PDB file of C-alpha atoms in Angstrom:
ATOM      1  CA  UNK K  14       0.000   0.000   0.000  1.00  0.00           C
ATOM      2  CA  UNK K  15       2.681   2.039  -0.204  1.00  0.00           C
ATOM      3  CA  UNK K  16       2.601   5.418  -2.126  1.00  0.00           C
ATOM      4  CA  UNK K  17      -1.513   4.437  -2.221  1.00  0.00           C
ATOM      5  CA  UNK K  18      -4.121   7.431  -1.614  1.00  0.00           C
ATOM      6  CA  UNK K  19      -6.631   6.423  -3.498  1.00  0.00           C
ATOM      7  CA  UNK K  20      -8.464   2.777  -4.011  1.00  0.00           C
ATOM      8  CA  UNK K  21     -11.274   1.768  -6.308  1.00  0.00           C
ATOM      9  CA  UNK K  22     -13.398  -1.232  -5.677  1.00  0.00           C
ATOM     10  CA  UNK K  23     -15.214  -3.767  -7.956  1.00  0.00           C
ATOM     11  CA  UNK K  24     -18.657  -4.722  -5.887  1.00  0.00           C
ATOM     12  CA  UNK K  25     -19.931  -8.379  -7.127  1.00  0.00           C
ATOM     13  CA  UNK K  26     -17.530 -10.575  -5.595  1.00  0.00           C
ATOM     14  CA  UNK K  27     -15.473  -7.902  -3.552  1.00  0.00           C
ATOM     15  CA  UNK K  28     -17.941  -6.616  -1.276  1.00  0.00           C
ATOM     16  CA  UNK K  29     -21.426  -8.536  -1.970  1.00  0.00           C
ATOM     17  CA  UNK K  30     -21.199 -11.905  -2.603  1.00  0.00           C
ATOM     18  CA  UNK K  31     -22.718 -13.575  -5.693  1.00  0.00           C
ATOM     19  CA  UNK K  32     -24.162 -16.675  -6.582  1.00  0.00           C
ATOM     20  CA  UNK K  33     -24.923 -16.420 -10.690  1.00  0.00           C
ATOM     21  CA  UNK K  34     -25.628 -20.444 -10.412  1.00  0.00           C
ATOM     22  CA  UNK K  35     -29.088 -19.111  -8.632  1.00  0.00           C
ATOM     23  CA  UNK K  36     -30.099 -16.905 -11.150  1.00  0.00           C
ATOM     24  CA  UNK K  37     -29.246 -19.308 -13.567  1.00  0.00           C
ATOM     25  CA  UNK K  38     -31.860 -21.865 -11.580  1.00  0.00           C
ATOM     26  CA  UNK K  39     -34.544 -19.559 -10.969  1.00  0.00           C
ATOM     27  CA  UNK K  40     -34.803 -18.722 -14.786  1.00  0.00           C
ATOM     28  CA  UNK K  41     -34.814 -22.389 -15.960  1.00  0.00           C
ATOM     29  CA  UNK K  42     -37.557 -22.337 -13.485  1.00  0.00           C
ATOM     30  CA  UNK K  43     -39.140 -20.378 -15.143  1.00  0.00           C
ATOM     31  CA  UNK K  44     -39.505 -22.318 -18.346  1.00  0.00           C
ATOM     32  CA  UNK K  45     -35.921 -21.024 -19.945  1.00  0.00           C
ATOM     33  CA  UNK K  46     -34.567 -23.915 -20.893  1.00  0.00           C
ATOM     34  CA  UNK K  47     -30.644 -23.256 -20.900  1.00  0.00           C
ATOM     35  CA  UNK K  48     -29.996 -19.693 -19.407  1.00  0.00           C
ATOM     36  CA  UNK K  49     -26.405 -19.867 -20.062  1.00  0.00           C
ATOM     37  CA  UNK K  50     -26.928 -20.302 -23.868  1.00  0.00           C
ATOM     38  CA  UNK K  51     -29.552 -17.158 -23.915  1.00  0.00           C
ATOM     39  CA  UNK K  52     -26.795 -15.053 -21.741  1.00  0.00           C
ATOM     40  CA  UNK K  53     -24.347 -16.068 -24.256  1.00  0.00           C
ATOM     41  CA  UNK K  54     -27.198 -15.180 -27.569  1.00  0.00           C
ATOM     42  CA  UNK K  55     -27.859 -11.814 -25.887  1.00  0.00           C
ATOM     43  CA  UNK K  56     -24.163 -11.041 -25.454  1.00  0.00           C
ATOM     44  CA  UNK K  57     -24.069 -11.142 -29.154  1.00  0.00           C
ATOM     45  CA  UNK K  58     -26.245  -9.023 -29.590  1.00  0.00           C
ATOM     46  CA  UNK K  59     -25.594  -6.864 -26.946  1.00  0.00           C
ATOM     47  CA  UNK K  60     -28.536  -6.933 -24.791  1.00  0.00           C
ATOM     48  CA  UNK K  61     -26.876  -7.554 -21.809  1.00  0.00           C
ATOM     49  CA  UNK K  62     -23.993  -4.899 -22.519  1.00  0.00           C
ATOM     50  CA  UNK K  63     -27.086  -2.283 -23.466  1.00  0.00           C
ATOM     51  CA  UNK K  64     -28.498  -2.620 -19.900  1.00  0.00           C
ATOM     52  CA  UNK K  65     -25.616  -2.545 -18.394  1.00  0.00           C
ATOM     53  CA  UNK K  66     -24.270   0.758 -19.887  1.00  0.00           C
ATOM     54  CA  UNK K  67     -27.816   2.356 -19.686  1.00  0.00           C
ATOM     55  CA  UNK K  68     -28.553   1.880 -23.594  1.00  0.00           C
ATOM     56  CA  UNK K  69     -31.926  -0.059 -22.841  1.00  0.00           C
ATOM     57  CA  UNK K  70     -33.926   0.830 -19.626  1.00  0.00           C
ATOM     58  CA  UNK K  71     -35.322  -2.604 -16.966  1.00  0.00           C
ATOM     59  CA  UNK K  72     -38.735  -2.317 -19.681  1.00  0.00           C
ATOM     60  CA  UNK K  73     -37.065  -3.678 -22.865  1.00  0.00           C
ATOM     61  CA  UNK K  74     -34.938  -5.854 -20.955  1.00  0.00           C
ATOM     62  CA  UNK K  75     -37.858  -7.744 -18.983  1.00  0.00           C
ATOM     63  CA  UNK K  76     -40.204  -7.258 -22.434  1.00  0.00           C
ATOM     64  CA  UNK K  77     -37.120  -9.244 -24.005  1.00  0.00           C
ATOM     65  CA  UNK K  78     -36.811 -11.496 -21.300  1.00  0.00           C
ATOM     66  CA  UNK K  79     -40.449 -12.295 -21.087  1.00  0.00           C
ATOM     67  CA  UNK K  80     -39.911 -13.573 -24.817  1.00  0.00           C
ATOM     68  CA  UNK K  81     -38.331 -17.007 -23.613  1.00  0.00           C
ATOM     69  CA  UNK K  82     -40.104 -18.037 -20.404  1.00  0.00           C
ATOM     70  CA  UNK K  83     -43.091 -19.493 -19.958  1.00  0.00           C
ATOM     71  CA  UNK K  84     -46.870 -17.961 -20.733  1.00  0.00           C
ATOM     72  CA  UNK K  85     -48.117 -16.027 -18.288  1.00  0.00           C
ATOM     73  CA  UNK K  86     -44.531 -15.468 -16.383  1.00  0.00           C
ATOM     74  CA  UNK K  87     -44.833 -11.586 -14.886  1.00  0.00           C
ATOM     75  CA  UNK K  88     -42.163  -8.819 -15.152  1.00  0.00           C
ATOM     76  CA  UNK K  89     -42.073  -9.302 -11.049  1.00  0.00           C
ATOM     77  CA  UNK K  90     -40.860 -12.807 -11.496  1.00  0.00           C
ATOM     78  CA  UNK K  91     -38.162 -12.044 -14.125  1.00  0.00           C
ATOM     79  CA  UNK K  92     -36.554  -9.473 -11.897  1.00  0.00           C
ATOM     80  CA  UNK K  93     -36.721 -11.740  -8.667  1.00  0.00           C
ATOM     81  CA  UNK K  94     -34.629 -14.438 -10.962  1.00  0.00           C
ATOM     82  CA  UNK K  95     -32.530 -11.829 -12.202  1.00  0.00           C
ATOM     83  CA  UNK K  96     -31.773 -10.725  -8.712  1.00  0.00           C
ATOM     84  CA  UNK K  97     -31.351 -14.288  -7.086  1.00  0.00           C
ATOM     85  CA  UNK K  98     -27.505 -13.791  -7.562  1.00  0.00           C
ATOM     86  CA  UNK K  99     -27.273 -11.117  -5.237  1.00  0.00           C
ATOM     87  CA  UNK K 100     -26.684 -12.535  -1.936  1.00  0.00           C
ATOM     88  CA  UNK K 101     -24.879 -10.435   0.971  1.00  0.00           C
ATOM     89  CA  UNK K 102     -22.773  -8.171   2.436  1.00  0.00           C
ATOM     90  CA  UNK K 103     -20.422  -9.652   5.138  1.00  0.00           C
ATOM     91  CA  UNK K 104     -20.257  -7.430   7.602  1.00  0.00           C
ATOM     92  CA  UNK K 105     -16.636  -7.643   8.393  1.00  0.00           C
ATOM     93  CA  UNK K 106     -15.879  -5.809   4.852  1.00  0.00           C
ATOM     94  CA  UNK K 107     -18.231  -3.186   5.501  1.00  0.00           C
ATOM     95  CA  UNK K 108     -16.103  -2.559   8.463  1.00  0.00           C
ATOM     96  CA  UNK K 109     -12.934  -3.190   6.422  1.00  0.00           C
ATOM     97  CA  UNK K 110     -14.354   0.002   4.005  1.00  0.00           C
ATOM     98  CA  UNK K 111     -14.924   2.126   6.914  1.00  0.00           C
ATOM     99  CA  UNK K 112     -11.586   1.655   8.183  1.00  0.00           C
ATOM    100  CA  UNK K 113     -10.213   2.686   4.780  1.00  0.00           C
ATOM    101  CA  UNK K 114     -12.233   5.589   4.118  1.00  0.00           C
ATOM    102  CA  UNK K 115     -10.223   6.997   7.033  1.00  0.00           C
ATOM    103  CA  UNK K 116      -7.139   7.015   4.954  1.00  0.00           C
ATOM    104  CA  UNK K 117      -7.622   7.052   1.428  1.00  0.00           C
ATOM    105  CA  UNK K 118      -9.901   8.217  -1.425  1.00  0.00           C
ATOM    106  CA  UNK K 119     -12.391   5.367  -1.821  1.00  0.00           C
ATOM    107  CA  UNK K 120     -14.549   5.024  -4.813  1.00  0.00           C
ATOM    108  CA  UNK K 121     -16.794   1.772  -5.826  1.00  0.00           C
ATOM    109  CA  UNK K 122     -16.882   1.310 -10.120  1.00  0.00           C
ATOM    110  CA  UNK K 123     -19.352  -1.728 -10.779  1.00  0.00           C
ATOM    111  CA  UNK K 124     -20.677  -2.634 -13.628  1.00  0.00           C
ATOM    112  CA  UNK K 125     -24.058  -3.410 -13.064  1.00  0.00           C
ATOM    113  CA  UNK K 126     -27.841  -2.365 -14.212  1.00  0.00           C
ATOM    114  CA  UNK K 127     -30.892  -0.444 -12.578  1.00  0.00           C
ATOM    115  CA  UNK K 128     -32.654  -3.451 -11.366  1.00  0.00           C
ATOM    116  CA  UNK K 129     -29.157  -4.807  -9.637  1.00  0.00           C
ATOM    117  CA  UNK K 130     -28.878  -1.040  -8.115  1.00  0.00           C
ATOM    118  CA  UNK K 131     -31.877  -1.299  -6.490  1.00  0.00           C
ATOM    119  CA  UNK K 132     -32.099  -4.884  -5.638  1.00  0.00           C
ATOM    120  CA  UNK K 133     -28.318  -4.523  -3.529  1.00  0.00           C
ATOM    121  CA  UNK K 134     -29.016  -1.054  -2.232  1.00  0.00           C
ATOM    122  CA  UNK K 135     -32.722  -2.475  -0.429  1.00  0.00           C
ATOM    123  CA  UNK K 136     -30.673  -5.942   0.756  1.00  0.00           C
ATOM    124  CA  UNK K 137     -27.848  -3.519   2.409  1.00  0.00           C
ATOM    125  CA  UNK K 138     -30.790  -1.239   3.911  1.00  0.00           C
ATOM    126  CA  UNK K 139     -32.839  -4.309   5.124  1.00  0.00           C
ATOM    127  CA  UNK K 140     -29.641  -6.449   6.380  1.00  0.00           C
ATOM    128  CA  UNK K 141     -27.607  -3.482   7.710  1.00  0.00           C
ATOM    129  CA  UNK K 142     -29.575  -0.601   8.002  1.00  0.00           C
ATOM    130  CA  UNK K 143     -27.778   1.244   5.518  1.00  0.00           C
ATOM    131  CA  UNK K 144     -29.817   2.977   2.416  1.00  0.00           C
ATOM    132  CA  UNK K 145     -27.186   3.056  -0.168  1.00  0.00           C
ATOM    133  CA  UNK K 146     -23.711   1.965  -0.989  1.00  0.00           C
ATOM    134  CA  UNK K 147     -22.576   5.493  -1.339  1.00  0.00           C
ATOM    135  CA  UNK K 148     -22.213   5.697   2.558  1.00  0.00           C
ATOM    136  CA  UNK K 149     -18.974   4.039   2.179  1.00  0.00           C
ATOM    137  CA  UNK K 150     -17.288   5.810  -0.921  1.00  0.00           C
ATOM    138  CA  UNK K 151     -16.062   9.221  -1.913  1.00  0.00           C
ATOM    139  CA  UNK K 152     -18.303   8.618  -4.955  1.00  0.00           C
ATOM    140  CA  UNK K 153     -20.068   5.364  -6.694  1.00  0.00           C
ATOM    141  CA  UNK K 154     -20.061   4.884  -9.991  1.00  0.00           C
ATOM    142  CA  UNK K 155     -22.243   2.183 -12.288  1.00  0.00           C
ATOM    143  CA  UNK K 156     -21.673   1.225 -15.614  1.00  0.00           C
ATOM    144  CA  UNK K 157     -25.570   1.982 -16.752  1.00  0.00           C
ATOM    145  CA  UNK K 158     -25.149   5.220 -14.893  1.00  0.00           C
ATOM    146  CA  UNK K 159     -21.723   6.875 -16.773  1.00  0.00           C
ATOM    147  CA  UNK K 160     -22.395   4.397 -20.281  1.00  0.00           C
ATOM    148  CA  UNK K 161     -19.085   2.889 -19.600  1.00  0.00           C
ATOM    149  CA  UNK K 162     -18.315  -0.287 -18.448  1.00  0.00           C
ATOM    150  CA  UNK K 163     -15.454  -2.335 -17.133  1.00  0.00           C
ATOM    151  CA  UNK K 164     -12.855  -3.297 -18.990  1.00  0.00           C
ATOM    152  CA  UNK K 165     -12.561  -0.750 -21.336  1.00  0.00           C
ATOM    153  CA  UNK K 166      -9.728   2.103 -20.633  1.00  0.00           C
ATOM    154  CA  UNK K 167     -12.500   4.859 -20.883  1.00  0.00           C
ATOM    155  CA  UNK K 168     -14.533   3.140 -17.688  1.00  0.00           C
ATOM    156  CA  UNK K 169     -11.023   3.848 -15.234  1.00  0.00           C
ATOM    157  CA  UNK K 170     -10.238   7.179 -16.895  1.00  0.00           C
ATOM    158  CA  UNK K 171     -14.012   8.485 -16.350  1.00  0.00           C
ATOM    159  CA  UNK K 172     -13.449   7.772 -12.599  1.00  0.00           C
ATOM    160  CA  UNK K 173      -9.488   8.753 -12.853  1.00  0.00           C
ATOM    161  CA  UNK K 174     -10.235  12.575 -14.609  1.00  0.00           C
ATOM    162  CA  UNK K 175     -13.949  12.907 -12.982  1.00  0.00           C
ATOM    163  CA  UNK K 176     -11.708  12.887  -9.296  1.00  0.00           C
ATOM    164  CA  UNK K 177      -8.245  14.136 -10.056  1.00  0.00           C
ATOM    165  CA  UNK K 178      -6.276  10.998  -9.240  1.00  0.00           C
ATOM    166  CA  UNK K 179      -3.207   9.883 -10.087  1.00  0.00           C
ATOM    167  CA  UNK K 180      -2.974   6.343 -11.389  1.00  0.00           C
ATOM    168  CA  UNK K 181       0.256   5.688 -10.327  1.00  0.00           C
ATOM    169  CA  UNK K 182      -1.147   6.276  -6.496  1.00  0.00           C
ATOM    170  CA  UNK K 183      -5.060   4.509  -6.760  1.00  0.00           C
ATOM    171  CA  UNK K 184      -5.305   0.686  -6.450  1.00  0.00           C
ATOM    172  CA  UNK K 185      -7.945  -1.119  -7.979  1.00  0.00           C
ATOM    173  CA  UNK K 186      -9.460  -4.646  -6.505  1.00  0.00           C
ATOM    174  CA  UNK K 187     -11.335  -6.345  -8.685  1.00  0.00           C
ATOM    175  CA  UNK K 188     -12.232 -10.437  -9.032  1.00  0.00           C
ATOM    176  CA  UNK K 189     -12.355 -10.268 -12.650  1.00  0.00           C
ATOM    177  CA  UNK K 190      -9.030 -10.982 -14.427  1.00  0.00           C
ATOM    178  CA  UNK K 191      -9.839  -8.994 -17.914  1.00  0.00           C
ATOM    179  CA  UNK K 192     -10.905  -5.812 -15.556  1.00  0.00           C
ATOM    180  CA  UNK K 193      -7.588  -6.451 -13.911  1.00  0.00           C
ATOM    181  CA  UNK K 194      -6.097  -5.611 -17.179  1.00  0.00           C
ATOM    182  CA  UNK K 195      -7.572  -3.276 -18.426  1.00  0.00           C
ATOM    183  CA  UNK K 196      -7.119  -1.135 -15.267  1.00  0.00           C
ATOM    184  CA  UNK K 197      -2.951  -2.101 -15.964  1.00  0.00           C
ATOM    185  CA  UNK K 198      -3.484  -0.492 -18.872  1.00  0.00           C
ATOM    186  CA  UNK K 199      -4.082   2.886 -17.965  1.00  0.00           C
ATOM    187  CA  UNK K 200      -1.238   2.707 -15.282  1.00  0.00           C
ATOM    188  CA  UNK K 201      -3.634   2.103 -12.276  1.00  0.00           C
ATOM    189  CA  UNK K 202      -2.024  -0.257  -9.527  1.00  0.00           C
ATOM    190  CA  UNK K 203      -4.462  -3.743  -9.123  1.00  0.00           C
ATOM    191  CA  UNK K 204      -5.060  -6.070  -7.037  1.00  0.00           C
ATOM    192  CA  UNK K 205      -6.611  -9.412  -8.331  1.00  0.00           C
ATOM    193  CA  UNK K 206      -8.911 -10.565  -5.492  1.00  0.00           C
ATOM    194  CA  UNK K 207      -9.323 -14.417  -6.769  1.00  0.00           C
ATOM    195  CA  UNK K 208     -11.857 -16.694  -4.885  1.00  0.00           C
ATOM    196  CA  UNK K 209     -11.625 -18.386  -2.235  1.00  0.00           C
ATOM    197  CA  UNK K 210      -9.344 -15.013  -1.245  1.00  0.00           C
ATOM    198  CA  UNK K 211     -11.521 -11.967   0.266  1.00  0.00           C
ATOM    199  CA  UNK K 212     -11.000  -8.494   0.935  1.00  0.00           C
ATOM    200  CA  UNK K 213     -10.234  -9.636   4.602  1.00  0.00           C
ATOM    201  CA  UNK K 214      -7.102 -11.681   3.371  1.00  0.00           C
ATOM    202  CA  UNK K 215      -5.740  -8.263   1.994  1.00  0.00           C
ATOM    203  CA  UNK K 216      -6.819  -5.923   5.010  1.00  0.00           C
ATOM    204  CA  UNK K 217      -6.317  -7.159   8.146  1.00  0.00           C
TER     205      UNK K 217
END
């Protein structure tokens, strides 16, 4: 941590754990038949990218969705499966942020969509108390929010400009190897936080 003043965090998989195996269930529950294959078909053509960098609102998305589950399944019941991956947030890195905040810059960069945002925001207000993530960060930014999303260059230097920092003195933790790299690339410092390692193994 030396020379650090500044450190920007990923969120799924850094602070709230994820389980994408139970989205993955609950949509095959409702009458998709191989999730996986339709995440990889709308990756193609960019669906999921769109609502992540705010080119499609939650309406198209669930209207889209609605096209390959079963009749009669409700808008409701497409955003509870999209949200079953969203677990918690272990209290002991909540504390670890607070800590931080005390010495350095912190800012969260997630990519992430409107009905994640409010899904994680209502689980850290019912579990902790807490309305919004932005209690623990300098600011927060989300891909669907700023049209950018990890790992392209342009996500980091939106955050790196927007604040004033220095790359050469802000870490970045993420779990994702490709957003590792891409925050290498525009001369950030990185920490790759791979499972079953948590932000508790780095900050003691």
């Amino acid at each position: 941590m030396k020379g650090i003043k500044h450190i920007i965090f990923d969120l799924g998989g850094v602070i709230i754990n994820l389980d994408y195996q139970a989205t993955y269930k609950a949509f095959e529950a409702l009458g998709v038949k191989e999730f996986t294959s339709l995440y990889n078909q709308f990756s193609l053509n960019t669906l999921f990218d769109d609502l992540e960098t705010g080119k499609v609102g939650p309406e198209v998305f669930l209207n889209e969705m609605q096209q390959h589950t079963a009749p009669g399944t409700t808008h409701q019941q497409i955003i509870d499966a999209w949200n079953a991956m969203l677990l918690d947030f272990p209290l002991r890195r909540l504390q670890i942020l607070q800590q931080l905040r005390q010495h350095y810059g912190l800012y969260l960069l997630s990519n992430t969509n409107a009905i994640h945002l409010e899904r994680f925001n209502r689980i850290l207000q019912e579990s902790r108390g807490i309305p919004s993530l932005a209690a623990f960060f300098d600011r927060a930014y989300y891909s669907h929010e700023i049209g950018l999303r990890k790992p392209t260059p342009e996500s980091f230097e939106y955050v790196l400009e927007e604040n004033g920092l220095n790359p050469a003195e802000t870490l970045f933790i993420d779990d994702t190897l490709p957003n590792i790299e891409g925050a290498k690339a525009v001369g950030l410092q990185t920490i790759h936080l791979e499972p079953p390692k948590t932000m508790a193994d780095i900050f003691r």
